[in-house]
Amino acid sequence: MENNIIKCENLNKNYGDKVILKNVNIEIMPGIIALVAPNGYGKTTFIEMCCGLRNNYKGKIKILGKKISEVKQLIGFVEDKPAFPDNVMVMDYIRIVSAIYKTTIDDEIINLSGIREVYNYKIKDLSTGYLKRLAFIISVIHKPKLIFADEPFSNVDVTAIKAMQEMIIKINEKGTSILIASHDLRELADIANRIFHINNNVLEEIKYKFNKNMIEVSSNDNDILNSYLKSEFYVVKNKDSLIIYCDDVKKILLKLSNFNGKIIKIRTIDYKEGLLDELYKAVNGN
């Protein structure tokens, strides 16, 4: 039995002549999953394909080991711009949706969200931050196995981001996986178990545990050095150097010392720390 929550085989998606996703072959395991890429790179398209909202693609997508049409009751979706009935009070709307699904409201999630502060507000009067929090609450009322969230942290303040991060962690602890698409890595690095990005139309995992260590290396052949390192470390190519992100500085230095002088010659090594923003910029192409 497959343990993955999403599996793609030879997945291709075009808009006319524009390639969005090309030959994607991935398996995504349960947890809190980040999908990061600049706007316009296909994050929303990928989520909508996984939710069955877009069907004109080539290849296969399986969700929770089954066809998408067979698992729609087991997934949830938090839209970038959630739409709700304007003149219904927040408390009443939550209760109505809960009654429709014949399930109880999870008080722990409600409390973490801070939504009780606006229970007696009409939905039309909510800030973007509260609308996003309400969208998360509605998405888990039917107790799905997997939630897709599209840019949940965009246009919201720090308080709302913190509340949603805590909600996401608790939702996952209760057995629901969450795939979060965002153009901003910084709100996801501390909570995600695995991080994927879209690079040259290919959706792939960044096989790196995000911390703050960075080594910049230059050599007489950075392409060969990159091939040597990229299977074990997350490497970003600069114009004249490679930036290597690592959990253990000694490990990467040992790897470099074993390679130096045998095929290529390392010219410079510069170690820095506290540069999560630099990793963010590298992943997002800024």
mmCIF file of C-alpha atoms in Angstrom, residues 214-222 225 229 238 240-244 252-253 256-257 260 264-272:
data_model
loop_
_atom_site.group_PDB
_atom_site.id
_atom_site.type_symbol
_atom_site.label_atom_id
_atom_site.label_comp_id
_atom_site.label_asym_id
_atom_site.label_seq_id
_atom_site.Cartn_x
_atom_site.Cartn_y
_atom_site.Cartn_z
ATOM 1 C CA MET A 214 25.751 28.659 4.099
ATOM 2 C CA ILE A 215 29.067 28.063 2.361
ATOM 3 C CA GLU A 216 30.010 29.855 -0.847
ATOM 4 C CA VAL A 217 32.572 28.027 -2.991
ATOM 5 C CA SER A 218 34.310 28.842 -6.241
ATOM 6 C CA SER A 219 36.434 26.490 -8.313
ATOM 7 C CA ASN A 220 37.951 26.180 -11.757
ATOM 8 C CA ASP A 221 34.883 24.130 -12.857
ATOM 9 C CA ASN A 222 31.728 24.888 -10.910
ATOM 10 C CA LEU A 225 31.603 20.592 -8.500
ATOM 11 C CA LEU A 229 27.546 18.069 -4.431
ATOM 12 C CA ASN A 238 25.693 31.887 -8.865
ATOM 13 C CA ASP A 240 31.033 32.613 -10.461
ATOM 14 C CA SER A 241 30.358 30.433 -7.411
ATOM 15 C CA LEU A 242 28.140 27.856 -5.753
ATOM 16 C CA ILE A 243 26.130 28.502 -2.579
ATOM 17 C CA ILE A 244 25.742 25.355 -0.486
ATOM 18 C CA ILE A 252 30.497 19.855 3.672
ATOM 19 C CA LEU A 253 34.101 20.894 4.369
ATOM 20 C CA LEU A 256 35.110 19.504 -0.406
ATOM 21 C CA SER A 257 38.528 18.484 0.925
ATOM 22 C CA ASN A 260 39.753 19.177 -4.068
ATOM 23 C CA ILE A 264 38.903 20.287 -9.983
ATOM 24 C CA LYS A 265 40.654 22.916 -7.896
ATOM 25 C CA ILE A 266 38.745 24.876 -5.279
ATOM 26 C CA ARG A 267 39.716 28.536 -5.279
ATOM 27 C CA THR A 268 37.726 30.096 -2.427
ATOM 28 C CA ILE A 269 35.534 28.969 0.462
ATOM 29 C CA ASP A 270 33.497 31.498 2.420
ATOM 30 C CA TYR A 271 31.366 30.406 5.399
ATOM 31 C CA LYS A 272 28.469 32.529 6.611
#
